[in-house]
XYZ file of N, CA and C in Angstrom:
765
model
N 126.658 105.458 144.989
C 127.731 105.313 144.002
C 129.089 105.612 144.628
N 129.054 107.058 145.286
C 130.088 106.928 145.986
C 130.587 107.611 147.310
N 130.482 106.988 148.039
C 130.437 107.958 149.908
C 131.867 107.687 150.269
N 131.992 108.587 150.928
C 133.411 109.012 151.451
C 132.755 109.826 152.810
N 133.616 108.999 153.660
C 133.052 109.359 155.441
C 134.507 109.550 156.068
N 134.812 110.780 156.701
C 135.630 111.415 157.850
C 137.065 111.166 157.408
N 137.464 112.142 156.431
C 138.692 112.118 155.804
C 139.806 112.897 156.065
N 140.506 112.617 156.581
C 141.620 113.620 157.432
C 142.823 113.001 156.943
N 143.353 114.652 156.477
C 145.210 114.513 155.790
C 145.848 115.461 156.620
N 147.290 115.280 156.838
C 147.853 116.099 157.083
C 149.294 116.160 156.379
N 149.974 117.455 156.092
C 151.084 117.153 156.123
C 152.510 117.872 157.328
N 153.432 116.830 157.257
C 153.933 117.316 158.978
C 152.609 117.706 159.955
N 152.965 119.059 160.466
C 152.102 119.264 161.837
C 150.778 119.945 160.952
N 150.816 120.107 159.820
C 149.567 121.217 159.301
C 148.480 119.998 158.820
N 147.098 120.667 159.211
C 146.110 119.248 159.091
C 145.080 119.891 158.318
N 145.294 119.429 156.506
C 144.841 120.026 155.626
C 143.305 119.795 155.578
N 143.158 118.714 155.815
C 141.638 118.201 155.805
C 140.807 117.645 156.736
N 139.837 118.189 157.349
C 139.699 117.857 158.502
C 138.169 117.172 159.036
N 137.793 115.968 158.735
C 137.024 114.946 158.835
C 136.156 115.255 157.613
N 136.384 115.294 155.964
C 135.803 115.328 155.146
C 134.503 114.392 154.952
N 133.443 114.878 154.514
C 132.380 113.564 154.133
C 131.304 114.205 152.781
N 131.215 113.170 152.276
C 130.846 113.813 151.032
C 130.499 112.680 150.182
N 128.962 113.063 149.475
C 128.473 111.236 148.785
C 128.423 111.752 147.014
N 128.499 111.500 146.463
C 128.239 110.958 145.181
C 126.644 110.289 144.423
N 125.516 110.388 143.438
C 124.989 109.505 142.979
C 125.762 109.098 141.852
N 125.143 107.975 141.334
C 125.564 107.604 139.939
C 125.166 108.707 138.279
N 126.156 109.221 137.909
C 125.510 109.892 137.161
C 125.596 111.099 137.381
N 125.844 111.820 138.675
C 125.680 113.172 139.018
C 127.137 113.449 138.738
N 127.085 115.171 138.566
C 128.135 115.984 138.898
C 127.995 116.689 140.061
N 129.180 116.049 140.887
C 129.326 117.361 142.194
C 130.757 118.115 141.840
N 130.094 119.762 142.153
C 131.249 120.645 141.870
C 131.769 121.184 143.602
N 133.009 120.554 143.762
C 133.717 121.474 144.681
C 134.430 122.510 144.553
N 134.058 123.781 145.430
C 133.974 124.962 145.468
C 134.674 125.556 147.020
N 135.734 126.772 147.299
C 135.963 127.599 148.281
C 137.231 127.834 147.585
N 137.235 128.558 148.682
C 138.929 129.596 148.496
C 140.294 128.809 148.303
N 140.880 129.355 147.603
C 142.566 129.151 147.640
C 142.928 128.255 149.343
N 143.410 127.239 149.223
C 144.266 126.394 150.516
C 142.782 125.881 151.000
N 142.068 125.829 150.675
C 140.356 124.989 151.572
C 141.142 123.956 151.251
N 141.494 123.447 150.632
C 141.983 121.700 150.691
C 141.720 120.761 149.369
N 140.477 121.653 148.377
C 139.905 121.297 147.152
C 140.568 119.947 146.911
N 142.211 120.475 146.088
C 142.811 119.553 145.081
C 143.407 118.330 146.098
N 143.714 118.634 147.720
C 143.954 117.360 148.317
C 143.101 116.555 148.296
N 141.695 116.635 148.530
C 140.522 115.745 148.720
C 140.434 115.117 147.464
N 140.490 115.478 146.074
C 140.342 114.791 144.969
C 141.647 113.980 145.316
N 143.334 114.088 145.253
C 144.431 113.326 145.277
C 144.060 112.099 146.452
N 143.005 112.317 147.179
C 143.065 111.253 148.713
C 142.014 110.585 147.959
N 140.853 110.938 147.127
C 139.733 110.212 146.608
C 140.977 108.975 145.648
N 141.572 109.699 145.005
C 142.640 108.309 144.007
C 143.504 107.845 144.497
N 144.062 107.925 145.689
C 144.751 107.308 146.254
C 146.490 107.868 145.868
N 146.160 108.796 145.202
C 147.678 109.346 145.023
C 148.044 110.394 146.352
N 147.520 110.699 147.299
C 148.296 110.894 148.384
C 147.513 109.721 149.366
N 148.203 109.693 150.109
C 148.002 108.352 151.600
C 147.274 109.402 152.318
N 146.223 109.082 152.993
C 145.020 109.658 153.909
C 145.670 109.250 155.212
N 145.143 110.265 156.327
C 145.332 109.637 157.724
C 144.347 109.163 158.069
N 142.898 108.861 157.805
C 141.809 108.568 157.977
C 140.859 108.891 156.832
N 140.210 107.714 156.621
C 139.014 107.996 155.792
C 138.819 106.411 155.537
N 137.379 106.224 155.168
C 136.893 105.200 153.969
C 136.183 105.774 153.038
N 136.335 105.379 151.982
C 135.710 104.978 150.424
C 135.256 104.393 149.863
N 133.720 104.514 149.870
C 132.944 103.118 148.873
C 132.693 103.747 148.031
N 133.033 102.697 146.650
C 132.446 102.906 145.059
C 132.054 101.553 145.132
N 131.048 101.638 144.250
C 129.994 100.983 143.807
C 130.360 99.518 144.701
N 129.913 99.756 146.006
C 129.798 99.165 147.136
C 130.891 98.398 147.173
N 132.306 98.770 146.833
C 133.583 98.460 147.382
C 133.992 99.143 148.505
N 134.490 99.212 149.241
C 135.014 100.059 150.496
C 136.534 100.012 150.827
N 137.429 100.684 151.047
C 138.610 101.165 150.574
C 138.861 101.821 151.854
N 139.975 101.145 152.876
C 140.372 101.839 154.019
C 141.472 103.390 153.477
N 141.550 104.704 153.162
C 142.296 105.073 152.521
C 143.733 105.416 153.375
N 143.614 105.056 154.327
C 145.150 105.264 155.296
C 145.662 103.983 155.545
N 145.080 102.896 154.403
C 145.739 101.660 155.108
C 145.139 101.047 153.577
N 145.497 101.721 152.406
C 145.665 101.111 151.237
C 146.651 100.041 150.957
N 146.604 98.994 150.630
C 147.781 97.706 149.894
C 147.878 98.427 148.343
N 148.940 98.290 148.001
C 149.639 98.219 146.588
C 148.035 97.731 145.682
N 147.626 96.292 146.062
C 146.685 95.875 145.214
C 145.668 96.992 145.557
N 145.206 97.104 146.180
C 144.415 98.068 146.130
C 143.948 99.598 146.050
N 145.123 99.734 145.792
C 145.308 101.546 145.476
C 145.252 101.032 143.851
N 145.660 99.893 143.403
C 145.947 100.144 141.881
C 144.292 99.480 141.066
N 143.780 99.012 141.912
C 142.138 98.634 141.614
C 141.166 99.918 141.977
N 141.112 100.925 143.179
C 140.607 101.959 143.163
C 140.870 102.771 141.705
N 141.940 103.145 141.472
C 142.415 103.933 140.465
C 142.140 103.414 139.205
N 141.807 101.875 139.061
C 141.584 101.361 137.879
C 139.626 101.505 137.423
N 139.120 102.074 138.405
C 137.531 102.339 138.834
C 137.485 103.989 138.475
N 138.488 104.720 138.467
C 138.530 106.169 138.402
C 139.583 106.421 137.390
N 139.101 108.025 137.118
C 140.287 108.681 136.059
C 140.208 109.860 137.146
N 141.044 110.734 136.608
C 141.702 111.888 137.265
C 142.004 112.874 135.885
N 141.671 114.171 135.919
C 142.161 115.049 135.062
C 142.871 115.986 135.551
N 144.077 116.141 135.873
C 145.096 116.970 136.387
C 144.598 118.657 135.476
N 145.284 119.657 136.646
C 145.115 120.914 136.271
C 146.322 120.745 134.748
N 147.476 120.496 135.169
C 148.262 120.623 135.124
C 148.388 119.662 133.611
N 147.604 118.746 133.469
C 147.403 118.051 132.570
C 148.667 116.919 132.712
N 149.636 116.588 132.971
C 150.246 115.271 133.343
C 150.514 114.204 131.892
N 150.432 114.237 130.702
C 150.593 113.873 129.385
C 151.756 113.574 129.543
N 152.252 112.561 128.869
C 153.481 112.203 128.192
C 154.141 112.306 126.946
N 155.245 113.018 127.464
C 155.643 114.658 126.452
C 156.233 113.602 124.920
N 156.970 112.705 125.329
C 157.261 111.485 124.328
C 156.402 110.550 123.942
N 155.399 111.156 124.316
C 154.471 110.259 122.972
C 153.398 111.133 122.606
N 152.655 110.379 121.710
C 151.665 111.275 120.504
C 150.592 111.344 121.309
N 149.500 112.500 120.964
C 148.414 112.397 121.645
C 147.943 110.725 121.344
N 147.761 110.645 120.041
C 147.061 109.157 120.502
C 147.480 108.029 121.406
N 148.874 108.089 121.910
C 149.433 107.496 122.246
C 149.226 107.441 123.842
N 148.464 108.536 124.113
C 148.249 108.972 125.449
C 147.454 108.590 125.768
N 146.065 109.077 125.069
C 144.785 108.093 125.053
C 144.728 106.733 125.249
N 145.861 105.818 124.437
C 145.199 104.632 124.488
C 146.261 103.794 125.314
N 147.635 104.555 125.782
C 148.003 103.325 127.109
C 147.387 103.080 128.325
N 146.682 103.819 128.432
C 145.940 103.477 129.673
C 144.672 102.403 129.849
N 144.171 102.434 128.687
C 143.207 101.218 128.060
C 144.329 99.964 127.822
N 145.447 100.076 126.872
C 146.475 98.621 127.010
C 146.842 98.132 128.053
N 147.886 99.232 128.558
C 148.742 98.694 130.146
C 147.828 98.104 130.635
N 146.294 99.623 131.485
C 146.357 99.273 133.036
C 145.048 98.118 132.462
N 144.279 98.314 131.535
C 142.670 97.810 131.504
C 143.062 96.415 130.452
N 144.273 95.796 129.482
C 144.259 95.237 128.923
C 143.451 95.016 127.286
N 143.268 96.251 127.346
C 142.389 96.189 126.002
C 143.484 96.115 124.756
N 142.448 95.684 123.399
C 143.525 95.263 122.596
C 143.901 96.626 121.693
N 145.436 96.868 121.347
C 145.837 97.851 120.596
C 144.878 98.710 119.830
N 144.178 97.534 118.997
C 143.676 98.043 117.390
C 142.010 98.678 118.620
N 141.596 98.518 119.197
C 140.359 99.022 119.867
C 140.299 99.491 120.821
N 141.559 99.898 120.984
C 142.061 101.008 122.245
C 142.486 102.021 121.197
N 142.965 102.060 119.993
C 143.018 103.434 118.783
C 141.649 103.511 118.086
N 140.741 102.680 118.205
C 139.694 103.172 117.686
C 138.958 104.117 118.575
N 139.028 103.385 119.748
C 138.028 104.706 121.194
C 139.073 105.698 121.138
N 140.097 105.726 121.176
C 140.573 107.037 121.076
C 140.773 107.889 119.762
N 140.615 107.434 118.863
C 140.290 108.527 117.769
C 138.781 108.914 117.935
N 138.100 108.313 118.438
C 136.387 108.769 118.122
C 136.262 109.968 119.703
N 137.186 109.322 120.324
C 136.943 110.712 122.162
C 137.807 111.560 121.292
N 138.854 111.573 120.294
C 139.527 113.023 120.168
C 138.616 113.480 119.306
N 137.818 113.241 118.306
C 136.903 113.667 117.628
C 135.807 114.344 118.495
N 135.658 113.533 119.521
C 134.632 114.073 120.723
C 134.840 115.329 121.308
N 136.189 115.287 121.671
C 136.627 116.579 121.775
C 137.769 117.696 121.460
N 137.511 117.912 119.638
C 137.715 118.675 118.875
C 138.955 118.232 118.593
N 139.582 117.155 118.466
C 141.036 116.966 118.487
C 140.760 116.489 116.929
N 140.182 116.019 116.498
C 140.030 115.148 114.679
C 141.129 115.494 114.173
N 142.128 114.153 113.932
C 143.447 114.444 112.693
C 144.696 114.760 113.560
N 144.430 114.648 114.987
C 145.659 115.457 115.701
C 146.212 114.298 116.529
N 145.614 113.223 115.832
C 146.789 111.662 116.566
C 148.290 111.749 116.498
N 149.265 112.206 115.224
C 150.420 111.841 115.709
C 150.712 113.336 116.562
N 150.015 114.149 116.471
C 151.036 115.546 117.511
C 151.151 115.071 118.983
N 152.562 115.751 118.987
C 152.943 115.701 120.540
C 152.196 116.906 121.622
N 152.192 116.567 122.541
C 151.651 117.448 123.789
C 152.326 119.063 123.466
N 153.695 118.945 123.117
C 154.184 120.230 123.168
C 154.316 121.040 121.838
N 153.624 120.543 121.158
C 152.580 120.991 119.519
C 151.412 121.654 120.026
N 150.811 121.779 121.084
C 149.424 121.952 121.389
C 149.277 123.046 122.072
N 148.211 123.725 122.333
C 147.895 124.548 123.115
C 147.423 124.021 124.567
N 147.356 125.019 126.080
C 146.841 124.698 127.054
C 145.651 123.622 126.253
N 144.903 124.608 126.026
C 143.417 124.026 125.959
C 143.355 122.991 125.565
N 144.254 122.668 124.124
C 144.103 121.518 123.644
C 144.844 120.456 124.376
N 145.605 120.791 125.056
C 146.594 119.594 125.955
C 145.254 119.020 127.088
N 144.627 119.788 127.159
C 143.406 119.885 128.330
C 142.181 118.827 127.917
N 142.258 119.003 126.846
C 141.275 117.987 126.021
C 141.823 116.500 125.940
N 143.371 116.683 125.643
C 143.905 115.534 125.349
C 143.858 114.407 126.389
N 143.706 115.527 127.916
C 143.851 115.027 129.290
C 142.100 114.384 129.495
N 140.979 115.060 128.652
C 139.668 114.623 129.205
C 139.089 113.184 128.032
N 140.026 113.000 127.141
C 140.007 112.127 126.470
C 140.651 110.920 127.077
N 141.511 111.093 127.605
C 142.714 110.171 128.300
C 141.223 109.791 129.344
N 141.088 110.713 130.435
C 140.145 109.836 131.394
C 139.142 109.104 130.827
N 138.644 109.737 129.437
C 137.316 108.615 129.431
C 137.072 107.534 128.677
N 138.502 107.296 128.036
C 139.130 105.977 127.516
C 138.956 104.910 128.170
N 139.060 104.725 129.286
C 139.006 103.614 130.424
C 137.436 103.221 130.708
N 136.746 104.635 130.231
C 135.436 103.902 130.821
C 135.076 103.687 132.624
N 135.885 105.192 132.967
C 135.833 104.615 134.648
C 134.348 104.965 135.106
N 134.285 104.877 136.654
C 133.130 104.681 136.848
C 132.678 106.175 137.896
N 133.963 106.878 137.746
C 134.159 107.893 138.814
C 135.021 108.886 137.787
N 135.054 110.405 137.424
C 136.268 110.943 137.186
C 136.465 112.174 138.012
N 137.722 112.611 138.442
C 138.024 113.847 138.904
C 139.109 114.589 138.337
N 137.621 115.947 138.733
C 138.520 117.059 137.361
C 139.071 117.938 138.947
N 140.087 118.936 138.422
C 140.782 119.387 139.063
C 140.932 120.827 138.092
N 140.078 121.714 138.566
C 140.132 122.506 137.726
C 140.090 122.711 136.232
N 139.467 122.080 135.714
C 139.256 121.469 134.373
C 139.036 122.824 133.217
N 138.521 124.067 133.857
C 138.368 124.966 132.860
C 139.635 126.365 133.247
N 140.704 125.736 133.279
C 141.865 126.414 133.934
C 142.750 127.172 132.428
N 142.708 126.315 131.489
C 143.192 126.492 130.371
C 142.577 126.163 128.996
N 141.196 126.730 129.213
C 140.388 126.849 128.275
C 139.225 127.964 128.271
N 139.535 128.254 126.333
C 138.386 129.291 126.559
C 137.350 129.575 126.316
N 136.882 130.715 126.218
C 135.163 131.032 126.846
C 134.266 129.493 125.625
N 135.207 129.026 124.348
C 133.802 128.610 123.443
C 134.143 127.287 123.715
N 135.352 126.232 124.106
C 135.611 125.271 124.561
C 134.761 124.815 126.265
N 134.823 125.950 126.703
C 134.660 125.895 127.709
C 132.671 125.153 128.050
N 132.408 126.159 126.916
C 130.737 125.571 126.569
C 130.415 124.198 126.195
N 131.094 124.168 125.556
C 131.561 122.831 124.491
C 131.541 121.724 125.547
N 132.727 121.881 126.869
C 132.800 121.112 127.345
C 131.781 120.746 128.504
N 130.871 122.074 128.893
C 129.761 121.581 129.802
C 128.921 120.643 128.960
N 128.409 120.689 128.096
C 127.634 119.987 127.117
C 128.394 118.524 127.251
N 129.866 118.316 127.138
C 130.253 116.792 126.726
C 130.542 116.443 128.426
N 130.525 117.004 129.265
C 130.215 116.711 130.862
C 128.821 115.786 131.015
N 127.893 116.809 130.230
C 126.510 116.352 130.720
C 126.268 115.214 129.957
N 126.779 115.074 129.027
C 126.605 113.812 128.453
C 127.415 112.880 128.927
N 128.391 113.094 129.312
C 128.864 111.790 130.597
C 128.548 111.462 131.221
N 128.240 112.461 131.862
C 126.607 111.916 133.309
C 126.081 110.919 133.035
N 125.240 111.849 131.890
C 123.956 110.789 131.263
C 124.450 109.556 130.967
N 125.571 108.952 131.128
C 125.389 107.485 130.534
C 126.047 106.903 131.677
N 126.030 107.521 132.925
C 126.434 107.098 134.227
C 127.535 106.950 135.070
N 128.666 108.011 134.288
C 129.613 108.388 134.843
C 129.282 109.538 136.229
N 129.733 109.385 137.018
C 129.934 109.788 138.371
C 130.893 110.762 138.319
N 131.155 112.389 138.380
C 132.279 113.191 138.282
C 132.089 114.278 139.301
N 133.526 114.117 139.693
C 133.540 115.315 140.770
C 134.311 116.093 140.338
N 133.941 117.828 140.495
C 135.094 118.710 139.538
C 135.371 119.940 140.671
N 136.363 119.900 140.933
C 137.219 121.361 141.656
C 137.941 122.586 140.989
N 136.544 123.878 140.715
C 136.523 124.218 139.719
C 136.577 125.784 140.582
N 136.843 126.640 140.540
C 136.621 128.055 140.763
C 136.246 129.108 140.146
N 135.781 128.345 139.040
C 134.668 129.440 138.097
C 133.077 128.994 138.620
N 132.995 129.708 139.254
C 131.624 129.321 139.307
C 130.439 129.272 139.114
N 130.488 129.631 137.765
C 129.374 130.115 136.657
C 129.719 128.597 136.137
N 130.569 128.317 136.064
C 130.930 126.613 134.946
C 130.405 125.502 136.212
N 130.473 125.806 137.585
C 130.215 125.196 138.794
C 128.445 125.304 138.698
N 128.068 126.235 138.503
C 126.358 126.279 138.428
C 125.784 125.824 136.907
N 126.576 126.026 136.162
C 125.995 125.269 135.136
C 126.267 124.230 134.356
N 126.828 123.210 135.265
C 127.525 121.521 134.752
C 127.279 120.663 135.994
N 126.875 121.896 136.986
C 126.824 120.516 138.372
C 125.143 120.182 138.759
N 125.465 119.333 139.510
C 123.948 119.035 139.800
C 123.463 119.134 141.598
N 124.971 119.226 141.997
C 125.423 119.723 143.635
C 126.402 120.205 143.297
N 126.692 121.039 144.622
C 127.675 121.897 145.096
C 128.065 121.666 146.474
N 129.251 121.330 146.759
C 130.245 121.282 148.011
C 130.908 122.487 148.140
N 130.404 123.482 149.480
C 131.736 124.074 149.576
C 132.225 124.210 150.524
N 133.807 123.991 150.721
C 134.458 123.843 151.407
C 135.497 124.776 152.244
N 135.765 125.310 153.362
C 136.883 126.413 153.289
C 137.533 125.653 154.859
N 139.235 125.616 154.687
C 139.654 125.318 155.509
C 140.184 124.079 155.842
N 139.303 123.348 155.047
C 139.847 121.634 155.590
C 138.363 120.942 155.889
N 137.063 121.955 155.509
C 136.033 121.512 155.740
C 134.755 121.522 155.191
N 133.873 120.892 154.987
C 132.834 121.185 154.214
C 132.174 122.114 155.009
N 131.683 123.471 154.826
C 130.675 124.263 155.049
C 129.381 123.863 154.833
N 129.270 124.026 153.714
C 127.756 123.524 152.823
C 127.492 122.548 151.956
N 126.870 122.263 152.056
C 126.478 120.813 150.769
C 124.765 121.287 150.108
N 124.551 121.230 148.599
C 123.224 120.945 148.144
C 123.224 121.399 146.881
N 122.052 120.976 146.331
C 121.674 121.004 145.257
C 122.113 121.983 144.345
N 122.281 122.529 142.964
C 123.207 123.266 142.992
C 121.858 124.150 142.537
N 121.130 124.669 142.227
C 119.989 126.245 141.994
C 120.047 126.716 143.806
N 119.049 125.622 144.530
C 119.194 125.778 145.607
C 120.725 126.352 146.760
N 121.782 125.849 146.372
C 122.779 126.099 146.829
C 123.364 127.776 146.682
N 122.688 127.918 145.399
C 123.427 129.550 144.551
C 122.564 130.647 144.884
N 121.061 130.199 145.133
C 119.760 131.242 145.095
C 119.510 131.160 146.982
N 119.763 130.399 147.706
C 118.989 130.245 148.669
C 120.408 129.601 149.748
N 121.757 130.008 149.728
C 123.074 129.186 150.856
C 121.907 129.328 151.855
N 122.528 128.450 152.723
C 121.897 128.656 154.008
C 123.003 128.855 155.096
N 123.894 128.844 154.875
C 125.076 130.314 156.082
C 125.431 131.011 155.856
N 125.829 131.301 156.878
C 126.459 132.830 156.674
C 127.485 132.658 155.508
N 128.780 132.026 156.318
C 129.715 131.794 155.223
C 129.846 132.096 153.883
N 128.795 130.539 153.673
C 128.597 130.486 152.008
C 128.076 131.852 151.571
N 127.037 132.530 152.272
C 126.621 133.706 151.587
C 127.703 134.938 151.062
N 128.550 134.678 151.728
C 129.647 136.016 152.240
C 130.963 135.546 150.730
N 130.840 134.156 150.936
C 131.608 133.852 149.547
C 131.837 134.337 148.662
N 129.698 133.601 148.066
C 129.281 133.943 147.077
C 128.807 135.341 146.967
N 129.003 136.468 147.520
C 129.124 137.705 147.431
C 130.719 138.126 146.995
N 131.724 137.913 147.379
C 132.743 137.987 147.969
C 133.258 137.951 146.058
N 132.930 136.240 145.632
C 133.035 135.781 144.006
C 132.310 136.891 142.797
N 131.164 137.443 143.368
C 130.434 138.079 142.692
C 131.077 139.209 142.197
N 131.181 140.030 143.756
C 131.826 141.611 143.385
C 133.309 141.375 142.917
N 133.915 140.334 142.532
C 135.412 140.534 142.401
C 135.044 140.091 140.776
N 134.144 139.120 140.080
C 133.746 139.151 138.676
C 133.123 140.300 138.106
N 132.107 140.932 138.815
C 132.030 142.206 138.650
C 132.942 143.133 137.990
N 134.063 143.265 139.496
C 135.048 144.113 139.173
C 135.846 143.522 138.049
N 136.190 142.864 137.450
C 137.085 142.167 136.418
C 136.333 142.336 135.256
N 135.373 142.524 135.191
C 133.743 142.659 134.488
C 134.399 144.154 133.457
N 134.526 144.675 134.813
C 134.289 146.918 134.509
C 135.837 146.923 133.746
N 136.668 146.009 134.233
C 138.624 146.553 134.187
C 138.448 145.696 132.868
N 137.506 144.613 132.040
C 138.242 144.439 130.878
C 137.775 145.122 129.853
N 136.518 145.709 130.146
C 135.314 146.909 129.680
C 136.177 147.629 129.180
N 136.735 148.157 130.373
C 138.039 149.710 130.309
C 138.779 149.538 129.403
């Protein structure tokens, strides 16, 4: 569904990513995982073509995509195959949530008005938005702006989405909510990769685990196997590393 072989970014002299490779099935969730500056959120921006790669290719569903030597046409056909869910959420502050949802089905996919507002009232219903078509983005809460953003990707119907920290501004009962409407994306053969640093939401929405520190993949596998059984050092030292610091955050909100 989707392989990505030897992906290298840099910016100026600093070389953020350093021969990335990393596959995809149809249907699966892979969660990428490591520390602050590993490179996480560049590798998703080089997967959509919103930063220029110094090297890499990209096949989706057996298209192949030079990514350091993208054409105009073809950065805007990759991206039309994928959604993206920004941390940051990226909404357009002048228009209505519904309004958000469904240009991306008009503009980029051509669908017609009246059935580009019907899929998007039934995804905001999907996720908890019901009745909240004319509010603006800055009516809303994180969380709910966050929703507005996972509705927006799955309007299009892509065939790939990447989350980018997706449980950044949402809480503990949304947060459930939304592993559940993950897994049901899967299931109908959406392909999602999520760069997530909770990693309790990483073990229980993914189906692999990537982790990465530096500009590089460390480890790759299954995700029980990956959490119960790393096989380096590294990863072990991590996932110790994640543990005792939830722990400690554990005892200090106790207090």
């Amino acid at each position: 569904m989707l392989h990505l072989e030897n992906l290298h970014k840099s910016f100026g002299s600093t070389e953020v990513l350093h021969g990335v490779s990393l596959d995809a099935r149809k249907g699966e969730v892979v969660a990428v995982i490591g520390p602050s500056g590993s490179g996480k959120t560049t590798l998703l921006r080089c997967l959509n073509g919103l930063e220029t790669s110094d090297a890499g290719r990209l096949t989706i569903e057996g298209t192949t995509y030079d990514l350091a030597h993208l054409a105009r046409r073809e950065g805007q056909a990759l991206r039309k195959r994928t959604a993206f869910v920004f941390q940051n959420f990226n909404l357009f502050l002048n228009h209505t949530v519904l309004e958000n949802v469904t240009l991306g089905p008009v503009v980029g996919h051509g669908m017609k008005p009246e059935a580009a507002r019907e899929r998007a009232r039934a995804l905001l219903a999907r996720v908890g938005l019901e009745g909240r078509d004319d509010a603006y983005p800055n009516e809303l809460s994180g969380g709910q702006q966050q929703r507005v953003a996972i509705a927006r990707a799955l309007a299009t119907d892509p065939a790939v989405i990447y989350f980018d920290e997706p449980t950044s501004a949402l809480d503990a009962e949304w947060t459930d909510d939304m592993h559940e409407l993950l897994r049901g994306v899967a299931a109908q053969g959406t392909t999602m990769v999520v760069v997530t640093h909770a990693l309790d939401f990483a073990r229980s929405v993914s189906d692999r685990v990537v982790f990465m520190e530096a500009g590089r993949v460390v480890e790759t596998g299954e995700t029980e196997t990956f959490f119960t059984l790393p096989k380096t050092a590294r990863t072990r030292a991590f996932l110790d590393s994640e543990k005792t610091q939830n722990d400690s955050n554990d005892k200090g909100d106790k207090a």
